[in-house]
CSV table of C-alpha atoms in Angstrom, one decimal:
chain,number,residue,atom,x,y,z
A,879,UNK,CA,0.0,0.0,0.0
A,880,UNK,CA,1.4,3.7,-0.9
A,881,UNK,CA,0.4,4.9,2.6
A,882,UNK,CA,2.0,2.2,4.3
A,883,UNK,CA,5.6,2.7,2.4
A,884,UNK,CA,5.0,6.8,2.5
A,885,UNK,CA,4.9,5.8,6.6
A,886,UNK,CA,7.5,3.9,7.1
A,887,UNK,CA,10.0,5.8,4.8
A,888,UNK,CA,9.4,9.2,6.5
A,889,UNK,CA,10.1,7.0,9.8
A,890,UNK,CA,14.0,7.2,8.7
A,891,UNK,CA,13.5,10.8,8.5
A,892,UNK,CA,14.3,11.7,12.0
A,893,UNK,CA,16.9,9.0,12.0
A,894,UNK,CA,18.8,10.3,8.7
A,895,UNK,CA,18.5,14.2,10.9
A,896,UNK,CA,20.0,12.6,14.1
A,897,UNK,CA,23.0,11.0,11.9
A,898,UNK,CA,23.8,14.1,10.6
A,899,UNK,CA,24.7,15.6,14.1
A,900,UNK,CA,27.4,13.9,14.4
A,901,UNK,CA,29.9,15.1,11.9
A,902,UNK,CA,27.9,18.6,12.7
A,903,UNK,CA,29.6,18.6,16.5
A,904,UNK,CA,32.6,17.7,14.8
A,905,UNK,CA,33.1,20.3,12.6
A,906,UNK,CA,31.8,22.6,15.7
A,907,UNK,CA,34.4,21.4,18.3
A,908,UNK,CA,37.1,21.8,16.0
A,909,UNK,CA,36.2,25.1,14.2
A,910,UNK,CA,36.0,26.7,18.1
A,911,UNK,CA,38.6,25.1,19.4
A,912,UNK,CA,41.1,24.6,16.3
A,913,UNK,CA,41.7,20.7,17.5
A,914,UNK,CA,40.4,17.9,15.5
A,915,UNK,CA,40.9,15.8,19.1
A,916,UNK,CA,37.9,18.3,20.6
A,917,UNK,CA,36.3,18.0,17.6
A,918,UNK,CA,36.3,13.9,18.1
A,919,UNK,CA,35.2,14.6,21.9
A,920,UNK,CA,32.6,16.5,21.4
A,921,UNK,CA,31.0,14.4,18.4
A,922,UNK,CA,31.3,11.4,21.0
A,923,UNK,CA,29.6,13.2,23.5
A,924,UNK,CA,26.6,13.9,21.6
A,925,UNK,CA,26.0,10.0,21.1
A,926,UNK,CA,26.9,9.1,24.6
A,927,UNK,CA,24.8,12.1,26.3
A,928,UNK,CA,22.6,12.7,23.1
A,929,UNK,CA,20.2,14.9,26.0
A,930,UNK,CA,16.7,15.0,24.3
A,931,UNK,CA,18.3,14.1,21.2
A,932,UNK,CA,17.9,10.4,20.8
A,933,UNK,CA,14.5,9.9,21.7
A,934,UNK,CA,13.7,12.6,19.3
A,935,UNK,CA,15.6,10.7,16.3
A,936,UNK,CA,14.7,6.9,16.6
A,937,UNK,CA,12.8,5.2,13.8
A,938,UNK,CA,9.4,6.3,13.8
A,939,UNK,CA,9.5,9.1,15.8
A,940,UNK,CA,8.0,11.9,13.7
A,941,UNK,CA,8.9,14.8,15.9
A,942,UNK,CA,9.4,18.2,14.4
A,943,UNK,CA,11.9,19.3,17.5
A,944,UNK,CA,15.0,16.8,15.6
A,945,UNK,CA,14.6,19.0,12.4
A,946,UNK,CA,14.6,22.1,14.6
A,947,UNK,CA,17.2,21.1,17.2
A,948,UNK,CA,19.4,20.8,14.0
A,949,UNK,CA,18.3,24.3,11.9
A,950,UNK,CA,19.1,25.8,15.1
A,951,UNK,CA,22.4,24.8,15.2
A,952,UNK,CA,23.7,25.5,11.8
A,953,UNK,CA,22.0,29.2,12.0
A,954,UNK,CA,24.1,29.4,15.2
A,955,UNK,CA,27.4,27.6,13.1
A,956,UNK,CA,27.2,29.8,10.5
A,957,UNK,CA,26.3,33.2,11.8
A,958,UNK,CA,29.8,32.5,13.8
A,959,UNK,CA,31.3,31.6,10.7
A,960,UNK,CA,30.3,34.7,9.1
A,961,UNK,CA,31.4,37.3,11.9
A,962,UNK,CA,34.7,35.0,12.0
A,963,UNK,CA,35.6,35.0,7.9
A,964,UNK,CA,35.2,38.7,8.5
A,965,UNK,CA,37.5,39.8,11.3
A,966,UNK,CA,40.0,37.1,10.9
A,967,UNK,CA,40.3,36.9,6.8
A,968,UNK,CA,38.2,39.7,5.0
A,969,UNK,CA,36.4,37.4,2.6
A,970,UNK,CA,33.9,39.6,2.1
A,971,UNK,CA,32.3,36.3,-0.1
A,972,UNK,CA,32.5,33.7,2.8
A,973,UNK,CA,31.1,36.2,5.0
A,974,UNK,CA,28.0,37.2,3.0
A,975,UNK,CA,27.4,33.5,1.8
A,976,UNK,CA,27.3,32.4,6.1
A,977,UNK,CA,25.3,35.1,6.7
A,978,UNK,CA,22.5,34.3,3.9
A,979,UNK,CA,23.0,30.7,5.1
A,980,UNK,CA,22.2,31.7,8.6
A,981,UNK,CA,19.4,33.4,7.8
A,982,UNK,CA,17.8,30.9,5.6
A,983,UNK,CA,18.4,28.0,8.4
A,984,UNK,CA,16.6,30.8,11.2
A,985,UNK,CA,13.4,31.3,8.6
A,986,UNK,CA,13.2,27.6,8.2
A,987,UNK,CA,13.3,26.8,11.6
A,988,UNK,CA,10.9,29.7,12.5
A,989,UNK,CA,8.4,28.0,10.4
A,990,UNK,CA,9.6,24.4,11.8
A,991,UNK,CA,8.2,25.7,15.2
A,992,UNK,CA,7.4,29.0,16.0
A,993,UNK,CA,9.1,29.4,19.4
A,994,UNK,CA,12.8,29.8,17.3
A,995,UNK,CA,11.6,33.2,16.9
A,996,UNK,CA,14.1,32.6,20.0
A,997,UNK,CA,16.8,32.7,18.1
A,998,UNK,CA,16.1,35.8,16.4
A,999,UNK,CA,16.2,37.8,20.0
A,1000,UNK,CA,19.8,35.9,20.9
A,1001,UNK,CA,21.2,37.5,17.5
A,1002,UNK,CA,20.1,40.9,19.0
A,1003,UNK,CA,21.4,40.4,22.5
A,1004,UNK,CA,24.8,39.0,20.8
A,1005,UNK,CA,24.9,42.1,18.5
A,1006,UNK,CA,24.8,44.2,21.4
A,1007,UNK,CA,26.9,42.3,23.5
A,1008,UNK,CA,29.3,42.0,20.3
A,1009,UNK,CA,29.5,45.9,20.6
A,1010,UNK,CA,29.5,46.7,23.7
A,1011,UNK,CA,33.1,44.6,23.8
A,1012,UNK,CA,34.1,46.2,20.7
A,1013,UNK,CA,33.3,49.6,21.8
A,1014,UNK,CA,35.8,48.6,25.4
A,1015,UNK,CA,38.4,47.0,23.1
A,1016,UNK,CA,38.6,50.2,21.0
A,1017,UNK,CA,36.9,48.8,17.7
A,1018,UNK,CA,33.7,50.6,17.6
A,1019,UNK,CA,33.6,51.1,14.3
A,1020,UNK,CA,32.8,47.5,12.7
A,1021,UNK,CA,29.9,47.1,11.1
A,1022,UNK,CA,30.4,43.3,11.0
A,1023,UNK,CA,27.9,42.3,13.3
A,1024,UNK,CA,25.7,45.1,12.1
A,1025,UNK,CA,25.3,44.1,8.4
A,1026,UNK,CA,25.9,40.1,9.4
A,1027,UNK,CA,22.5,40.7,11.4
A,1028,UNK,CA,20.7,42.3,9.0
A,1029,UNK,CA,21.1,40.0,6.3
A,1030,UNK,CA,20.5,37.6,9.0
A,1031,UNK,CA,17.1,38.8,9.5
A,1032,UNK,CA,16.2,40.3,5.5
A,1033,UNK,CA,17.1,36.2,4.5
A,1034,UNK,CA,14.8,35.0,7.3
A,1035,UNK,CA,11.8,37.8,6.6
A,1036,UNK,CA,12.3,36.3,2.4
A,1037,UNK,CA,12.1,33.1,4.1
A,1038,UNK,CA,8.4,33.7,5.8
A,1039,UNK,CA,7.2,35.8,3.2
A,1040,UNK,CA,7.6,33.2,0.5
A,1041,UNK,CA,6.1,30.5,2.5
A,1042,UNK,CA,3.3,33.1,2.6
A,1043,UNK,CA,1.7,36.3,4.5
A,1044,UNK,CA,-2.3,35.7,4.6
A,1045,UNK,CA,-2.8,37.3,7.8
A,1046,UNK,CA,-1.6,41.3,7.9
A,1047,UNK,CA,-2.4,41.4,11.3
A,1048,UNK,CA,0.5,42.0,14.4
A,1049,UNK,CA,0.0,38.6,15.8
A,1050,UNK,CA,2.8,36.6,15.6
A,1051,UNK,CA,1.6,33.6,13.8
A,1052,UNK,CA,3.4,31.8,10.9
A,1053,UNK,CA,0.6,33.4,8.5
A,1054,UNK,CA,0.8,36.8,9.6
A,1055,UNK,CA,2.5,39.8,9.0
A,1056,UNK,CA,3.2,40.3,12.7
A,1057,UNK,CA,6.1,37.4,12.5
A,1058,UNK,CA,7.6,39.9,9.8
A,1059,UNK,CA,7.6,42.8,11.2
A,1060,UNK,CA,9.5,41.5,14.6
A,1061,UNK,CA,12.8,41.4,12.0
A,1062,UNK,CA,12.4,44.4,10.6
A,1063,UNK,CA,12.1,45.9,14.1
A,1064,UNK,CA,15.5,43.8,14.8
A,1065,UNK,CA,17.2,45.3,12.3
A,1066,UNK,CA,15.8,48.7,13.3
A,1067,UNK,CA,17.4,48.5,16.8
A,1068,UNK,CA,20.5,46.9,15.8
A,1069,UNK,CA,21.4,49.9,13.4
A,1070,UNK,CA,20.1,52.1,16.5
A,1071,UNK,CA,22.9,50.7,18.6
A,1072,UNK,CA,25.6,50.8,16.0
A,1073,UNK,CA,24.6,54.7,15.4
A,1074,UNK,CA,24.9,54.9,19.1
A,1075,UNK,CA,28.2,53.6,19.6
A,1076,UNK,CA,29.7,55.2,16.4
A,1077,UNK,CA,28.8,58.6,17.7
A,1078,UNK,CA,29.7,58.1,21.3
A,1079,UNK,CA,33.3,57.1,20.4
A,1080,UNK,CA,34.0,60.3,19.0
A,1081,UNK,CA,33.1,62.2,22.5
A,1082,UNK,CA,34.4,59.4,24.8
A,1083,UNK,CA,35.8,56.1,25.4
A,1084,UNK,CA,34.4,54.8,28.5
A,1085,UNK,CA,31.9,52.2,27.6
A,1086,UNK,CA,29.9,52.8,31.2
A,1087,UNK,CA,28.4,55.8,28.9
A,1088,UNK,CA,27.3,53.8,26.0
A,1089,UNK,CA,25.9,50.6,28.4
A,1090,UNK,CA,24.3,53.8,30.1
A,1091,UNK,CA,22.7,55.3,26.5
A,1092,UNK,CA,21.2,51.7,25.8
A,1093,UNK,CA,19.6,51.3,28.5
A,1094,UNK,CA,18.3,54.6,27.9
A,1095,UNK,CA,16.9,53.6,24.7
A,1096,UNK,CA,15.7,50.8,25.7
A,1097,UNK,CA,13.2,52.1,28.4
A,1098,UNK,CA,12.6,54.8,25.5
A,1099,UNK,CA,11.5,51.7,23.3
A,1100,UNK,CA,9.2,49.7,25.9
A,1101,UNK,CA,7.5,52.7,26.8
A,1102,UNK,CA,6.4,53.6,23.1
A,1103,UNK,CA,6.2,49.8,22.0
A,1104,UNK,CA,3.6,50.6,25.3
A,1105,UNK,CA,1.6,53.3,23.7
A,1106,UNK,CA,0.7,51.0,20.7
A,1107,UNK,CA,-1.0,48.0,22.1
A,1108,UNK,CA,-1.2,45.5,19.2
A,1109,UNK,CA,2.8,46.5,18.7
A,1110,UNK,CA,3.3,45.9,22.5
A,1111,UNK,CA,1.5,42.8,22.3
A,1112,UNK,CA,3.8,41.1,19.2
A,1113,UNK,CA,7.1,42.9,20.8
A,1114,UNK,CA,7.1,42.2,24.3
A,1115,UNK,CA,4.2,39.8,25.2
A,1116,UNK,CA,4.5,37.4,22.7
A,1117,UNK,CA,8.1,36.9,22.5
A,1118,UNK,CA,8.4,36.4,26.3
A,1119,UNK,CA,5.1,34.8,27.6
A,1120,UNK,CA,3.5,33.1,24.5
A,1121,UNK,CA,6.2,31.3,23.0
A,1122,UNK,CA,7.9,30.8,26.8
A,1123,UNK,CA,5.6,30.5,29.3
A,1124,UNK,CA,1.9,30.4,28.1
A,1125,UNK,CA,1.1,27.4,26.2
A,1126,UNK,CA,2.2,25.0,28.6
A,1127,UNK,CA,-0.5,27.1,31.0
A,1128,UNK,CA,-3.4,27.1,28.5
A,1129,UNK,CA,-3.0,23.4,27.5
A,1130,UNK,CA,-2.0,23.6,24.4
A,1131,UNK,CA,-3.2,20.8,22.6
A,1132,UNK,CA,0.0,17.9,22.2
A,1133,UNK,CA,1.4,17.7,18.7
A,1134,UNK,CA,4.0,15.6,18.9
A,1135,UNK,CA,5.0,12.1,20.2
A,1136,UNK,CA,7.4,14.1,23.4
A,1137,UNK,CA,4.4,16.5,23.5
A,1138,UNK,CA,2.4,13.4,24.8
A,1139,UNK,CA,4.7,12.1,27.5
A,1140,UNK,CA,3.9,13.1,30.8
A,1141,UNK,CA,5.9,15.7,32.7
A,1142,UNK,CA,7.4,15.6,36.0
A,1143,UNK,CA,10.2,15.9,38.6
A,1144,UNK,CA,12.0,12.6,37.7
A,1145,UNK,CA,11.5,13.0,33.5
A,1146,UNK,CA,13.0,16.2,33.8
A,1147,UNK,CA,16.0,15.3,35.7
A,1148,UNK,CA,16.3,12.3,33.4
A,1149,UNK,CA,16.6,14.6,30.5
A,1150,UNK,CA,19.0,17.3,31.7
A,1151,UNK,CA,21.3,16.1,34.1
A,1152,UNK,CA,24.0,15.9,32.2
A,1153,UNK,CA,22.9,19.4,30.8
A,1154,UNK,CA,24.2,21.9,33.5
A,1155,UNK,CA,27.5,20.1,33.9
A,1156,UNK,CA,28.3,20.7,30.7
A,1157,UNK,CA,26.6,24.1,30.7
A,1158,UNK,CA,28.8,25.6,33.3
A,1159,UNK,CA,32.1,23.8,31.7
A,1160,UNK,CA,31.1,25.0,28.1
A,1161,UNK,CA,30.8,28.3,29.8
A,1162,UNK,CA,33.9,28.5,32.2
A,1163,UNK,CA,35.8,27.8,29.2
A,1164,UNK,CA,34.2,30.5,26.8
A,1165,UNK,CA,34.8,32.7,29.3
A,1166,UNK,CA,38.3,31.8,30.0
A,1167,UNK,CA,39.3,31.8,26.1
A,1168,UNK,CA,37.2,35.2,26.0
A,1169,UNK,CA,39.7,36.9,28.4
A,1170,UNK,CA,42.5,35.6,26.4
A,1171,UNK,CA,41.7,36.4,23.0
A,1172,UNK,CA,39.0,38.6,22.7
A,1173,UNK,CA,37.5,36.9,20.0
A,1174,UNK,CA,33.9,37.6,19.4
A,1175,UNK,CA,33.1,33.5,18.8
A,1176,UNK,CA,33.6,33.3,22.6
A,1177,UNK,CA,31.4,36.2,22.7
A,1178,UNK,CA,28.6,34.0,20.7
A,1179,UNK,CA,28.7,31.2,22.9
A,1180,UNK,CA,28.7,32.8,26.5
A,1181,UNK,CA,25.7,34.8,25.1
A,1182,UNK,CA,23.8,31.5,23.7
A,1183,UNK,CA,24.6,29.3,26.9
A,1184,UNK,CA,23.4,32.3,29.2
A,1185,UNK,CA,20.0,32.5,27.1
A,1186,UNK,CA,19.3,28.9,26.8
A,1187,UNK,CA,20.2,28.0,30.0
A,1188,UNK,CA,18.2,30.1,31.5
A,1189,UNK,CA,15.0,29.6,28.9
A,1190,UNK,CA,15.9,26.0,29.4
A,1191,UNK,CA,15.4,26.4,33.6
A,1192,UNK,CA,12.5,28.4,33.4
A,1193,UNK,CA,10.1,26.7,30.7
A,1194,UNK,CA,10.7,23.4,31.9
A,1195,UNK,CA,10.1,24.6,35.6
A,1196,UNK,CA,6.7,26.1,34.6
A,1197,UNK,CA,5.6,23.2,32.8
A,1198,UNK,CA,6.9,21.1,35.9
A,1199,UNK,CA,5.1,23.3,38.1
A,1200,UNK,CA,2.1,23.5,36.5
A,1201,UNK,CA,1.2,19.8,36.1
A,1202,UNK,CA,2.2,19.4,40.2
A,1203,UNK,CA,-0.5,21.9,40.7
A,1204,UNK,CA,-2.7,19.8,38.1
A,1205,UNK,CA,-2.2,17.2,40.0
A,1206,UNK,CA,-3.1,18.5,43.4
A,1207,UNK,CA,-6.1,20.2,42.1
A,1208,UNK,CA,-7.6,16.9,40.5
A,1209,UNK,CA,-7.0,14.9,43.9
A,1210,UNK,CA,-9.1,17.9,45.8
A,1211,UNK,CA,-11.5,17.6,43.1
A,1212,UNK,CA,-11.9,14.0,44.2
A,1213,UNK,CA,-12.0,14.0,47.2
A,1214,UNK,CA,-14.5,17.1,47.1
A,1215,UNK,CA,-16.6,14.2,44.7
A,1216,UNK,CA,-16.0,11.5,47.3
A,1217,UNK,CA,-17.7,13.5,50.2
């Protein structure tokens, strides 16, 4: 029967996804740390840990979080890639070509699932980030991280509109224009930090004053984003609450396999408890090769562990937290029935 092969081929789809992390963290361990040895450590790691990776590639499995897990990472991969060919060589090609790349892999992965709309606020807080240390170090003037983050955000926005706009509301749903205009406000506020830090460093070169002039601006922003309530709703509700916190408190209906599994104390220390270990060596050691060399991949990585570790803590918490209270909740309403 055609239904019965179209099945069990798309079964090896997840399976063909999780093989190709391997030679992925390969390329990654090496690339960061220029060692083909750490690249062969941390490849073996992800099969011997895996995390949530292995029960999200087996046969059968048809679980959109493996093809995400993976777009993720490459947007991450080559976004690095790009600000590295930069600094380091001047390719101007190589640079441009990861940042497209990037891009692409982000859109995709937006549509994948739309909570790696993530992603697209860790590329602002690493552009700031990246400038802030530039600005200390002397080199406020690269526009690297600028134009690597719009491109970055222009390829994602081609991305989304292609797949379609039928909705030109600000909601931010995968058919509306609301998802679109979040980049284009991204890449608004990037090129307002930049402009900030390229005038500063003609007055002064104490970055306390241009940490002090963001923060400025961004009060300035919530409190117009607040004055516009469909805008305040897309900026600042939706990217925090909706795709965070939210649907795990509204009962969003399950739509995967992993979606189905129940949720508690024990299955979520089963899953991550090899996670912080690593998270606090990955980021010791980022911080440690920061110090050293100054080199804004160290940058990327302190600012990605320090976002998803901390998303990572608090949306599993509240989902952990909400289904103890579930719980307790249906045992009074039994025992209410019982009297």
């Amino acid at each position: 029967d055609s239904s019965e092969g179209i099945i069990h081929v798309a079964g090896f789809v997840p399976c063909c996804i999780g093989v190709c992390f391997v030679p992925l963290f390969y390329f990654i361990g090496k690339y960061f740390f220029k060692s083909w040895k750490i690249g062969l450590l941390t490849a073996g790691l992800s099969i011997v840990t895996g995390f949530c990776l292995y029960v999200r590639t087996v046969y059968s499995c048809i679980d959109h979080h493996c093809l995400e897990i993976l777009l993720v990472i490459l947007l991450m991969f080559f976004f690095v890639l790009a600000i590295d060919k930069c600094r380091k060589t001047k390719n101007v090609r190589q640079f441009l070509l990861f940042s497209v790349l990037s891009g692409i892999c982000y859109g995709l992965s937006v549509l994948t699932i739309r909570s790696c709309l993530l992603f697209g606020l860790l590329i602002c807080v690493y552009a700031v980030v990246q400038m802030i240390v530039d600005y200390k170090n002397g080199k406020q003037r690269y526009t690297d991280v600028a134009v690597a983050s719009t491109i970055y955000f222009v390829m994602a926005s081609l991305v989304l509109w292609i797949h379609g706009i039928t909705d030109w509301s600000f909601a931010v749903e995968i058919h509306s224009f609301g998802i679109v205009a979040v980049q284009l406000c991204a890449i608004v506020g990037v090129w307002v930090v930049w402009i900030v830090s390229y005038l500063l460093q003609k007055k002064t070169k104490k970055v306390r004053y241009f940490i002090l002039s963001l923060l400025g601006l961004g009060l300035a922003g919530f409190g117009v984003a607040s004055l516009i309530p469909s805008l305040w709703d897309t900026l600042i509700n939706a990217l925090t609450n909706k795709l965070l916190f939210v649907p795990a408190l509204e009962g969003t209906p399950a739509s995967t396999i992993s979606d189905i599994a129940p949720m508690n104390i024990s299955t979520y220390l089963m899953e991550i408890h090899l996670y912080f270990p690593f998270l606090a060596i990955g980021l010791g050691v980022f911080i440690y090769k920061l110090i050293k060399t100054h080199d804004a991949r160290y940058v990327f990585g302190i600012v990605s562990i320090a976002i998803l570790g901390y998303i990572t803590v608090i949306h599993n918490f509240v989902i952990i937290f909400c289904n103890i209270l579930l719980e307790q909740f249906q045992q009074i309403e039994l025992c209410l029935s019982e009297l």
